Amino acid sequence: MRTYFKVPAFSKRAWKVWLRNRDVFMKTYKVNFILPFLEPLLYLFALGFGLGRYIEVIEGMTYARFIAPALIAVAIMNSAFFECTYGSYVRMYYQKTFDAIIATPLSIEDVITGELLWGATRSLIHATIMLPVLAAFGLIELPSSLLIIPLSFLAGFLFACIGMCFTAITPNINSLSYPTYLFITPMFLFSGTFFPLTLLPKPIQYAALATLPLTHVVGITRALTLAAPSGFLLVSFAWILIVSLILFVLAVNLMKNRLIV
Amino acid sequence: MAEDLTKRFGEFVAVDKVRFTVHEGEVFGFLGPNGAGKTTTMKMIQCVSPMTAGTLTVFGMAVSSHQREIKRLLGVAPQETNLDPDFTVRENLLVYSRYFDMPRTTAERIIDELLDFVQLRSKRDTVIEHLSSGMKRRLILARALINSPRLLILDEPTIGLDPQARHLIWDKIKSLQSQGITIVLTTHYLEEAARLCDRLVIMDTGRILVEGRPDELVRAYIGSEVVEAANEPEVIACLARNGASYEVFGDRVQIYTTNPREITYTLLKECKLGQLTARSATLEDVFLKLTGRKLRE
Ligand SMILES: Nc1ncnc2c1ncn2[C@@H]1O[C@H](COP(=O)(O)OP(=O)(O)OP(=O)(O)O)[C@@H](O)[C@H]1O
Ligand SMILES: [Mg+2]
């Protein structure tokens, strides 16, 4: 009698779980804010200004300008995904935090929803910190790039749900490296991040668009940082929204199957 | 409150058609060897583990349909420590109070009172990692009290504690009972059960073997006294001849009686044996008699 697609009965109490994670995060806020600040600089120097010297122009722009939106998209992906895989797994399995919370009026649906919203918030924080850095180098257009802030929450939620599904089915913490290497790393490389998707053979392009969420996120962030909208954005946006909803329902059900025995 | 309550994990029956009623204001104990199904029963009462069959109501509400309402009225101290290692003592309580929708100022006042109650005020800003296990158990008790529960569930509240810490927890349990809180506890410590519980059940392999008041159980199953003698064939034969109630445990025989003088006299006279010890019967004798001496897996 396992169910996978029952609509989760979560409540606004999920915010209590979000608050708990925020409180922990704020305990080490200095580190948590400085790292996302330094990370884009690292990539920009290595890829943009190092490798970029050999690539004069790519799609009519400098390489640094080309990869800037991809760096944001990757940060959105990593923040939420790792928060809701390793972070959530540690809270669930080692710290028994979920067990403690469900002994209160909160339900398991509230807990998982709160965790996912927190994962999305991590993405939002990370992306928001990167924007001024990239803007300082003149790599992104304003104000259109500001729309990345709400986008990062939505896209972060998607990656949080993906991570949580893996957390729900992983037999142990080490096995979380499978989705990391087999899913996240390829996505990092083949989503139009460091070279345009159009360089790939057509069937692979379609396969990437159908199965790799990051392609859609990169597509949108790039359109926003370059202030160059296209019709395909709506498709990408709809893709993210629909897949998020499906995976949200699946993530909560999988977690419930795992924890409520 | 429970009738034919059953819990299966796959094919395995962890709790098998148990039936019990806890009255308001009493301390009710679940006693049983490892794996008896005590924790599983507690988790069903807490609405965190769904039952497989039967009925279970808490304050008249069914656990399957009124989870939030029931959980609001419960305080739970689980067997396994699950304090939040990311926070200090006080923060643990504060974060927990939020789950019960308590306003911050009320919560802060109650937390100060609770920290005094469990004598942890001086540790309020210590991180969980730096607490001893006795302090952790006390903090768990304080956390269970944060919402002023009507029913307190304590799963092995004194496990692994030194005698001082155990006595402190016992005092706290008594004083909570006097405040009118109903308490359900599980334990392996028979002395603890005998001291604290108004009524108790002894469970083994998912079933309830007996239910009653500790002193009544002792009287009904053992008698008031126990005489111990060496396990030798002549002694056994002699006891059988006299129709005594006895049990063999390894190299000892225990004779249950209400009249130790007479038994001792008979044994000494008829059975020609040397060493005898007489003592009062305890709940431990009932427990071992009912659940056997075999070690549980
Ligand atoms: N999640 C689970 N999945 C499968 N079996 C379980 C699960 N939880 C408990 N059991 C089994 O149910 C039985 C009862 O376990 P329970 O934890 O209720 O015992 P207990 O009386 O609390 O024991 P202890 O005194 O050791 O705490 C045990 O045999 C245990 O192996
Ligand atoms: Mg137990």
Coordinates of C-alpha atoms and ligand atoms in Angstrom, one line a residue:
Chain A
M1 CA 0.0 0.0 0.0
R2 CA 2.8 2.3 -0.8
T3 CA 1.7 5.5 -2.4
Y4 CA 3.9 7.8 -4.5
F5 CA 1.7 10.5 -5.8
K6 CA -0.8 11.3 -3.0
V7 CA -1.1 15.1 -2.6
P8 CA 0.8 16.0 0.6
A9 CA -1.3 17.4 3.4
F10 CA 1.2 19.9 4.6
S11 CA 0.4 23.0 6.6
K12 CA 1.8 26.4 7.3
R13 CA 3.6 24.9 10.2
A14 CA 6.3 23.9 7.6
W15 CA 7.7 27.4 8.3
K16 CA 8.6 26.3 11.8
V17 CA 11.0 23.8 10.2
W18 CA 12.3 26.5 7.8
L19 CA 12.9 28.7 10.9
R20 CA 14.8 26.0 12.6
N21 CA 17.2 25.6 9.7
R22 CA 17.5 29.3 9.3
D23 CA 18.5 29.7 13.0
V24 CA 21.3 27.1 12.5
F25 CA 22.4 28.8 9.3
M26 CA 22.6 32.2 11.0
K27 CA 24.8 30.8 13.7
T28 CA 27.6 30.7 11.2
Y29 CA 26.4 33.4 8.9
K30 CA 29.8 34.9 8.3
V31 CA 31.2 31.8 6.7
N32 CA 27.9 31.1 5.0
F33 CA 27.8 34.5 3.3
I34 CA 31.5 34.8 2.5
L35 CA 31.9 31.5 0.6
P36 CA 29.2 32.2 -2.0
F37 CA 30.9 35.6 -2.4
L38 CA 34.3 34.1 -3.2
E39 CA 33.2 31.1 -5.3
P40 CA 32.2 33.1 -8.4
L41 CA 35.5 35.0 -8.3
L42 CA 37.3 31.7 -8.4
Y43 CA 35.5 30.5 -11.4
L44 CA 35.7 33.8 -13.2
F45 CA 39.5 34.0 -12.8
A46 CA 40.0 30.4 -13.8
L47 CA 37.5 30.1 -16.6
G48 CA 36.6 33.6 -17.6
F49 CA 40.0 35.3 -17.5
G50 CA 42.2 32.2 -17.8
L51 CA 40.6 29.9 -20.3
G52 CA 38.6 32.9 -21.7
R53 CA 41.8 34.4 -23.2
Y54 CA 41.8 31.6 -25.8
I55 CA 38.2 32.1 -26.6
E56 CA 37.9 35.5 -28.1
V57 CA 34.2 35.6 -28.6
I58 CA 31.5 33.0 -28.0
E59 CA 28.0 33.6 -29.4
G60 CA 29.1 37.2 -29.9
M61 CA 30.3 37.9 -26.4
T62 CA 33.3 37.4 -24.1
Y63 CA 33.6 34.0 -22.4
A64 CA 33.2 35.5 -18.9
R65 CA 30.0 37.1 -20.0
F66 CA 28.9 33.7 -21.4
I67 CA 29.5 31.7 -18.3
A68 CA 28.4 34.3 -15.7
P69 CA 24.7 33.2 -15.8
A70 CA 25.8 29.5 -15.9
L71 CA 27.7 30.1 -12.6
I72 CA 24.6 31.4 -11.0
A73 CA 22.5 28.5 -12.3
V74 CA 25.1 26.0 -11.0
A75 CA 25.1 27.7 -7.6
I76 CA 21.3 27.5 -7.5
M77 CA 21.5 23.8 -8.3
N78 CA 24.3 23.0 -5.9
S79 CA 22.9 24.9 -2.9
A80 CA 19.5 23.3 -2.9
F81 CA 20.7 19.9 -4.0
F82 CA 23.3 19.5 -1.3
E83 CA 21.2 21.0 1.4
C84 CA 18.4 18.5 0.7
T85 CA 20.7 15.5 0.2
Y86 CA 23.6 15.5 2.7
G87 CA 22.1 18.2 4.9
S88 CA 18.7 16.6 5.2
Y89 CA 20.1 13.1 5.5
V90 CA 22.3 14.1 8.4
R91 CA 19.3 15.8 10.1
M92 CA 17.1 12.8 9.4
Y93 CA 19.4 9.9 10.1
Y94 CA 22.2 11.0 12.4
Q95 CA 20.6 13.8 14.4
K96 CA 17.1 12.3 14.5
T97 CA 15.8 15.9 14.1
F98 CA 12.8 14.8 12.1
D99 CA 11.8 12.2 14.8
A100 CA 11.9 14.9 17.4
I101 CA 9.8 17.3 15.4
I102 CA 7.0 14.8 14.5
A103 CA 6.4 14.2 18.2
T104 CA 5.0 17.7 18.2
P105 CA 1.9 19.0 16.3
L106 CA 3.9 19.0 13.1
S107 CA 3.5 16.2 10.6
I108 CA 6.1 14.6 8.5
E109 CA 4.6 16.4 5.5
D110 CA 5.3 19.7 7.3
V111 CA 8.9 18.7 8.0
I112 CA 9.7 17.7 4.5
T113 CA 8.0 20.8 3.0
G114 CA 9.9 23.0 5.4
E115 CA 13.2 21.3 4.4
L116 CA 12.5 21.8 0.7
L117 CA 11.6 25.4 1.2
W118 CA 14.8 25.9 3.2
G119 CA 16.7 24.2 0.3
A120 CA 15.2 26.7 -2.1
T121 CA 16.1 29.5 0.3
R122 CA 19.7 28.5 0.3
S123 CA 19.6 28.8 -3.5
L124 CA 18.1 32.2 -3.3
I125 CA 20.7 33.4 -0.8
H126 CA 23.5 32.1 -2.9
A127 CA 22.3 33.5 -6.1
T128 CA 21.5 36.9 -4.5
I129 CA 25.0 37.2 -3.1
M130 CA 26.6 36.4 -6.5
L131 CA 24.7 39.1 -8.4
P132 CA 26.6 42.1 -7.1
V133 CA 29.9 40.4 -7.6
L134 CA 29.1 39.6 -11.3
A135 CA 27.6 43.1 -11.7
A136 CA 30.8 44.7 -10.4
F137 CA 32.7 43.0 -13.3
G138 CA 30.1 44.3 -15.7
L139 CA 29.1 40.8 -16.7
I140 CA 25.4 41.0 -16.2
E141 CA 22.7 43.4 -17.3
L142 CA 20.6 45.2 -14.8
P143 CA 17.7 45.4 -13.9
S144 CA 16.7 42.3 -15.8
S145 CA 19.1 40.2 -13.8
L146 CA 17.3 41.0 -10.6
L147 CA 14.6 38.6 -11.8
I148 CA 17.1 35.9 -11.1
I149 CA 16.3 36.4 -7.4
P150 CA 12.7 35.0 -7.5
L151 CA 13.8 32.5 -10.2
S152 CA 16.5 31.2 -7.9
F153 CA 13.8 30.3 -5.3
L154 CA 11.7 28.4 -7.8
A155 CA 14.6 26.6 -9.5
G156 CA 16.1 26.0 -6.1
F157 CA 12.9 24.3 -5.0
L158 CA 13.1 22.0 -8.0
F159 CA 16.7 20.9 -7.1
A160 CA 15.7 20.6 -3.5
C161 CA 12.9 18.2 -4.5
I162 CA 15.3 16.2 -6.7
G163 CA 17.8 15.9 -3.8
M164 CA 15.1 14.9 -1.3
C165 CA 13.9 12.1 -3.6
F166 CA 17.4 10.7 -3.6
T167 CA 17.7 11.2 0.2
A168 CA 14.4 9.2 0.6
I169 CA 15.7 6.2 -1.2
T170 CA 19.4 6.2 -0.4
P171 CA 20.4 3.2 1.8
N172 CA 23.2 5.2 3.4
I173 CA 25.0 8.5 3.2
N174 CA 27.8 7.3 1.0
S175 CA 25.4 6.2 -1.7
L176 CA 24.4 9.9 -2.1
S177 CA 27.6 10.2 -4.2
Y178 CA 25.9 8.3 -7.0
P179 CA 23.3 11.0 -7.8
T180 CA 26.1 13.5 -7.3
Y181 CA 28.5 12.0 -9.9
L182 CA 26.0 10.4 -12.2
F183 CA 23.5 13.3 -12.3
I184 CA 24.8 16.5 -10.9
T185 CA 28.2 16.5 -12.5
P186 CA 27.1 15.6 -16.0
M187 CA 24.4 18.3 -15.7
F188 CA 27.1 20.8 -14.6
L189 CA 29.0 20.1 -17.8
F190 CA 26.3 19.5 -20.4
S191 CA 23.6 22.0 -19.8
G192 CA 24.8 24.8 -22.0
T193 CA 26.9 25.9 -19.0
F194 CA 30.5 26.2 -20.4
F195 CA 29.7 25.8 -24.1
P196 CA 26.4 26.3 -26.0
L197 CA 24.0 23.4 -26.1
T198 CA 23.8 23.9 -29.8
L199 CA 27.3 22.4 -30.3
L200 CA 25.9 19.0 -29.3
P201 CA 24.2 16.7 -31.8
K202 CA 20.4 17.4 -32.2
P203 CA 19.1 14.2 -30.4
I204 CA 21.4 14.9 -27.5
Q205 CA 20.2 18.5 -27.3
Y206 CA 16.6 17.3 -27.1
A207 CA 17.5 14.7 -24.5
A208 CA 19.3 17.3 -22.4
L209 CA 16.3 19.6 -22.6
A210 CA 14.0 16.9 -21.7
T211 CA 15.9 15.4 -18.8
L212 CA 18.4 17.9 -17.4
P213 CA 16.7 20.6 -15.4
L214 CA 19.8 22.8 -15.4
T215 CA 19.5 23.4 -19.2
H216 CA 16.3 25.3 -18.5
V217 CA 17.6 27.2 -15.6
V218 CA 20.8 28.2 -17.5
G219 CA 18.5 29.2 -20.4
I220 CA 16.5 31.5 -18.3
T221 CA 19.4 33.0 -16.3
R222 CA 21.3 33.7 -19.5
A223 CA 18.4 35.4 -21.1
L224 CA 18.1 37.6 -17.9
T225 CA 21.8 38.5 -17.5
L226 CA 22.0 39.3 -21.2
A227 CA 18.6 41.0 -21.2
A228 CA 17.7 39.0 -24.3
P229 CA 14.3 37.3 -23.8
S230 CA 13.0 34.6 -26.1
G231 CA 9.8 32.6 -26.5
F232 CA 11.5 29.5 -25.3
L233 CA 11.7 31.0 -21.8
L234 CA 8.1 30.3 -21.2
V235 CA 8.6 26.6 -22.1
S236 CA 11.5 26.5 -19.7
F237 CA 9.6 28.2 -17.0
A238 CA 6.6 25.9 -17.4
W239 CA 9.0 22.8 -17.5
I240 CA 10.5 23.9 -14.1
L241 CA 7.1 24.6 -12.6
I242 CA 5.5 21.3 -13.6
V243 CA 8.5 19.1 -12.8
S244 CA 8.8 20.8 -9.4
L245 CA 5.3 20.1 -8.5
I246 CA 5.5 16.5 -9.6
L247 CA 8.8 15.9 -7.7
F248 CA 7.5 17.8 -4.6
V249 CA 4.6 15.3 -4.4
L250 CA 7.0 12.4 -5.0
A251 CA 9.6 13.6 -2.5
V252 CA 7.1 13.9 0.3
N253 CA 5.6 10.5 -0.4
L254 CA 8.9 8.8 -0.7
M255 CA 10.0 10.3 2.6
K256 CA 6.8 9.3 4.3
N257 CA 7.2 5.7 3.1
R258 CA 10.7 5.8 4.5
L259 CA 10.0 7.3 7.9
I260 CA 6.5 6.3 8.8
V261 CA 6.7 2.6 9.4
Chain B
M1 CA -7.6 3.3 25.9
A2 CA -6.3 0.5 23.6
E3 CA -8.1 -2.5 22.4
D4 CA -6.7 -5.4 20.3
L5 CA -3.9 -3.0 19.4
T6 CA -1.6 -4.7 16.9
K7 CA 1.5 -3.6 15.0
R8 CA 3.3 -5.6 12.3
F9 CA 6.5 -4.8 10.6
G10 CA 6.1 -6.8 7.4
E11 CA 5.4 -10.3 8.7
F12 CA 6.8 -9.7 12.1
V13 CA 4.3 -9.0 14.9
A14 CA 5.8 -6.5 17.3
V15 CA 2.7 -5.8 19.3
D16 CA 0.0 -8.5 19.4
K17 CA -3.6 -7.5 20.3
V18 CA -2.8 -5.7 23.5
R19 CA -5.5 -4.1 25.6
F20 CA -4.9 -1.6 28.3
T21 CA -6.5 1.5 29.8
V22 CA -4.6 4.3 31.5
H23 CA -6.6 6.4 34.0
E24 CA -6.1 10.1 34.2
G25 CA -3.6 11.2 36.9
E26 CA -1.9 7.8 37.3
V27 CA 1.6 6.6 36.5
F28 CA 1.2 3.6 34.3
G29 CA 4.2 1.4 33.5
F30 CA 5.1 -0.9 30.6
L31 CA 7.6 -3.5 31.7
G32 CA 9.2 -6.0 29.5
P33 CA 12.5 -7.5 28.3
N34 CA 14.3 -6.0 25.2
G35 CA 12.2 -6.3 22.1
A36 CA 8.9 -6.8 24.0
G37 CA 7.2 -4.1 22.0
K38 CA 7.2 -1.3 24.6
T39 CA 8.7 1.4 22.4
T40 CA 6.5 0.3 19.5
T41 CA 3.4 0.8 21.7
M42 CA 4.6 4.2 22.8
K43 CA 5.1 5.3 19.2
M44 CA 1.6 4.3 18.4
I45 CA 0.3 6.3 21.3
Q46 CA 2.4 9.3 20.1
C47 CA 0.8 9.0 16.6
V48 CA 4.1 8.7 14.9
S49 CA 3.8 5.0 14.0
P50 CA 0.5 4.0 12.5
M51 CA -1.1 0.9 14.1
T52 CA -1.8 -2.2 11.9
A53 CA -5.1 -3.2 13.6
G54 CA -7.2 -2.6 16.7
T55 CA -8.3 0.7 18.3
L56 CA -6.3 3.2 20.2
T57 CA -7.7 6.4 21.6
V58 CA -6.0 9.1 23.6
F59 CA -8.3 11.4 25.6
G60 CA -11.2 9.9 23.6
M61 CA -9.6 10.8 20.2
A62 CA -8.6 8.1 17.8
V63 CA -4.9 8.2 16.9
S64 CA -5.6 7.6 13.3
S65 CA -7.7 10.7 12.8
H66 CA -6.7 13.3 15.4
Q67 CA -2.9 13.3 15.3
R68 CA -2.3 17.0 15.6
E69 CA -4.9 17.4 18.4
I70 CA -3.4 14.5 20.4
K71 CA 0.2 15.5 19.9
R72 CA -0.6 18.9 21.2
L73 CA -1.6 17.4 24.5
L74 CA 1.4 15.0 24.8
G75 CA 4.9 15.4 26.1
V76 CA 7.3 12.8 24.9
A77 CA 10.7 11.7 26.2
P78 CA 11.9 9.1 23.7
Q79 CA 14.2 6.2 24.5
E80 CA 16.7 7.4 21.9
T81 CA 18.2 10.9 22.6
N82 CA 17.2 13.2 19.8
L83 CA 18.1 16.6 21.1
D84 CA 19.2 19.0 18.4
P85 CA 23.0 19.1 18.4
D86 CA 23.0 22.3 16.3
F87 CA 21.7 24.2 19.3
T88 CA 22.4 25.0 23.0
V89 CA 20.3 23.7 25.9
R90 CA 18.1 26.8 25.9
E91 CA 17.9 27.1 22.1
N92 CA 16.7 23.5 22.0
L93 CA 13.8 24.3 24.2
L94 CA 13.1 27.6 22.4
V95 CA 13.0 25.9 18.9
Y96 CA 10.8 23.2 20.3
S97 CA 8.4 25.7 21.8
R98 CA 7.8 27.1 18.4
Y99 CA 6.5 23.8 17.1
F100 CA 3.7 24.2 19.7
D101 CA 2.9 27.7 18.5
M102 CA 4.0 29.2 21.8
P103 CA 4.6 33.0 21.8
R104 CA 8.2 33.8 22.5
T105 CA 7.8 35.6 25.8
T106 CA 5.6 32.8 27.3
A107 CA 8.1 30.3 26.0
E108 CA 11.1 32.1 27.6
R109 CA 9.4 32.2 31.0
I110 CA 8.4 28.5 30.9
I111 CA 11.9 27.6 29.7
D112 CA 13.5 29.3 32.7
E113 CA 11.1 27.5 35.0
L114 CA 11.8 24.2 33.4
L115 CA 15.6 24.6 33.5
D116 CA 15.2 25.2 37.2
F117 CA 13.0 22.2 37.5
V118 CA 15.5 19.9 36.0
Q119 CA 18.5 21.7 37.5
L120 CA 20.1 22.7 34.3
R121 CA 20.0 26.5 34.6
S122 CA 23.8 26.7 34.8
K123 CA 24.0 24.8 31.5
R124 CA 21.6 26.9 29.6
D125 CA 24.1 28.1 27.0
T126 CA 26.0 24.8 26.7
V127 CA 25.9 22.9 23.4
I128 CA 24.3 19.5 23.6
E129 CA 27.6 17.7 22.8
H130 CA 29.0 18.9 26.1
L131 CA 26.3 17.5 28.3
S132 CA 26.6 14.3 30.3
S133 CA 24.0 11.6 29.5
G134 CA 22.2 12.4 32.8
M135 CA 21.9 16.0 31.8
K136 CA 20.7 15.0 28.4
R137 CA 17.9 12.9 29.9
R138 CA 16.9 15.8 32.2
L139 CA 16.8 18.1 29.2
I140 CA 14.7 15.7 27.3
L141 CA 12.3 15.6 30.3
A142 CA 12.2 19.4 30.3
R143 CA 11.6 19.4 26.5
A144 CA 8.7 17.0 27.0
L145 CA 7.1 19.4 29.5
I146 CA 7.4 22.5 27.3
N147 CA 3.8 22.4 26.2
S148 CA 2.4 21.7 29.7
P149 CA 1.2 18.2 28.5
R150 CA -1.8 16.4 30.0
L151 CA -0.1 13.0 29.2
L152 CA 3.6 12.4 29.5
I153 CA 5.2 9.5 27.7
L154 CA 8.6 8.5 29.1
D155 CA 10.4 5.7 27.2
E156 CA 13.0 4.4 29.6
P157 CA 13.5 7.8 31.4
T158 CA 16.5 6.7 33.5
I159 CA 18.4 4.4 31.1
G160 CA 22.1 4.5 31.7
L161 CA 21.9 7.0 34.6
D162 CA 23.8 6.9 37.9
P163 CA 21.8 6.4 41.1
Q164 CA 21.8 10.1 41.9
A165 CA 20.5 11.1 38.5
R166 CA 17.9 8.3 38.6
H167 CA 16.6 9.4 42.0
L168 CA 16.4 13.0 40.7
I169 CA 14.3 11.8 37.7
W170 CA 12.1 9.8 40.1
D171 CA 11.5 12.8 42.2
K172 CA 10.5 14.8 39.2
I173 CA 8.1 12.1 38.0
K174 CA 6.5 12.0 41.4
S175 CA 6.1 15.8 41.5
L176 CA 4.7 15.8 38.0
Q177 CA 2.1 13.3 39.0
S178 CA 1.1 15.4 42.0
Q179 CA 0.5 18.2 39.5
G180 CA -2.1 16.0 37.9
I181 CA -0.2 14.9 34.8
T182 CA -0.9 11.4 33.6
I183 CA 2.3 9.5 33.0
V184 CA 3.0 6.5 30.9
L185 CA 6.5 5.1 31.3
T186 CA 8.5 2.1 30.1
T187 CA 11.4 0.6 32.0
H188 CA 13.6 -2.4 32.6
Y189 CA 14.3 -1.4 36.1
L190 CA 11.9 -3.2 38.3
E191 CA 12.7 -1.1 41.3
E192 CA 11.8 1.9 39.3
A193 CA 8.5 0.4 38.3
A194 CA 7.6 -0.7 41.8
R195 CA 8.3 2.7 43.2
L196 CA 6.7 4.9 40.6
C197 CA 3.8 3.0 39.0
D198 CA 0.3 2.9 40.3
R199 CA -0.4 0.2 37.8
L200 CA 1.7 -1.6 35.3
V201 CA 1.6 -4.3 32.6
I202 CA 4.4 -6.8 31.9
M203 CA 4.9 -7.3 28.2
D204 CA 6.8 -10.0 26.4
T205 CA 7.1 -10.7 22.7
G206 CA 4.3 -8.3 21.9
R207 CA 1.8 -9.6 24.4
I208 CA 0.7 -8.3 27.7
L209 CA 1.2 -11.0 30.3
V210 CA -0.3 -9.4 33.4
E211 CA -1.7 -6.1 34.5
G212 CA -2.1 -4.8 38.0
R213 CA -0.7 -2.9 40.9
P214 CA 2.9 -3.7 41.7
D215 CA 2.3 -5.0 45.2
E216 CA -0.7 -7.0 44.1
L217 CA 1.3 -8.7 41.4
V218 CA 4.0 -9.7 43.8
R219 CA 1.5 -11.1 46.2
A220 CA -0.5 -12.9 43.5
Y221 CA 2.4 -14.4 41.6
I222 CA 5.1 -14.9 44.2
G223 CA 3.8 -14.5 47.7
S224 CA 5.5 -12.2 50.1
E225 CA 8.8 -13.9 50.6
V226 CA 11.4 -15.8 48.6
V227 CA 13.7 -18.5 50.1
E228 CA 16.7 -19.4 48.0
A229 CA 18.5 -22.7 48.2
A230 CA 21.2 -24.5 46.3
N231 CA 19.9 -26.5 43.2
E232 CA 20.4 -30.1 44.2
P233 CA 18.4 -33.1 43.2
E234 CA 17.4 -33.9 46.9
V235 CA 16.2 -30.4 47.4
I236 CA 14.0 -30.5 44.3
A237 CA 12.6 -33.9 45.3
C238 CA 11.9 -32.7 48.8
L239 CA 10.2 -29.5 47.5
A240 CA 8.1 -31.5 45.1
R241 CA 7.1 -33.8 47.9
N242 CA 5.9 -30.9 50.0
G243 CA 4.0 -29.3 47.1
A244 CA 6.0 -26.0 47.3
S245 CA 5.9 -23.3 44.7
Y246 CA 9.5 -23.0 43.3
E247 CA 11.5 -22.3 40.3
V248 CA 15.0 -23.4 39.2
F249 CA 17.4 -20.7 38.0
G250 CA 20.8 -22.1 37.2
D251 CA 22.4 -23.3 40.4
R252 CA 19.8 -21.8 42.7
V253 CA 16.2 -22.8 43.5
Q254 CA 13.8 -20.1 44.5
I255 CA 10.9 -21.0 46.7
Y256 CA 7.9 -18.6 46.7
T257 CA 6.0 -18.4 49.9
T258 CA 4.0 -16.3 52.3
N259 CA 5.5 -18.2 55.2
P260 CA 9.2 -18.4 55.0
R261 CA 9.7 -19.8 58.5
E262 CA 7.7 -22.9 57.8
I263 CA 9.5 -23.6 54.5
T264 CA 12.9 -23.0 56.0
Y265 CA 12.0 -25.3 58.8
T266 CA 10.8 -28.0 56.5
L267 CA 13.8 -27.7 54.3
L268 CA 16.2 -27.8 57.1
K269 CA 14.5 -30.7 58.8
E270 CA 13.5 -32.9 55.9
C271 CA 15.9 -32.1 53.1
K272 CA 19.2 -31.9 55.0
L273 CA 20.6 -28.8 53.4
G274 CA 22.9 -26.2 54.6
Q275 CA 22.7 -22.8 53.0
L276 CA 19.4 -20.9 52.8
T277 CA 18.6 -17.3 52.3
A278 CA 15.2 -15.6 52.9
R279 CA 14.2 -12.2 51.5
S280 CA 11.1 -10.2 50.6
A281 CA 9.6 -10.9 47.2
T282 CA 10.0 -8.1 44.7
L283 CA 8.6 -7.2 41.3
E284 CA 11.8 -8.6 39.8
D285 CA 10.7 -12.1 40.9
V286 CA 7.4 -11.7 39.2
F287 CA 9.1 -10.4 36.1
L288 CA 11.6 -13.2 35.9
K289 CA 8.9 -15.8 36.7
L290 CA 6.7 -14.6 33.9
T291 CA 9.3 -13.8 31.2
G292 CA 11.8 -16.5 32.0
R293 CA 15.5 -16.1 32.5
K294 CA 16.6 -16.6 29.0
L295 CA 18.5 -13.7 27.5
R296 CA 16.7 -11.9 24.7
E297 CA 18.3 -11.3 21.4
Ligands
LIG1 N1 11.1 -0.1 12.4 C1 11.1 -1.4 12.7 N2 11.1 -2.3 11.7 C2 11.1 -3.6 11.9 N3 11.1 -4.2 13.2 C3 11.0 -3.3 14.2 C4 11.0 -1.9 14.0 N4 11.0 -1.3 15.2 C5 10.9 -2.3 16.1 N5 11.0 -3.5 15.5 C6 10.9 -4.8 16.2 O1 9.8 -4.8 17.0 C7 10.1 -5.5 18.2 C8 9.7 -4.6 19.4 O2 10.6 -3.5 19.4 P1 10.5 -2.4 20.5 O3 11.5 -1.3 20.2 O4 9.1 -2.0 20.7 O5 10.9 -3.1 21.8 P2 11.1 -2.5 23.3 O6 10.2 -3.3 24.2 O7 11.0 -1.1 23.3 O8 12.6 -3.0 23.6 P3 13.8 -2.3 24.4 O9 13.6 -2.6 25.8 O10 15.0 -3.0 23.9 O11 13.7 -0.8 24.1 C9 11.6 -5.9 18.2 O12 11.7 -7.2 17.9 C10 12.1 -5.0 17.1 O13 13.1 -5.7 16.4
MG2 MG 12.3 0.4 23.8

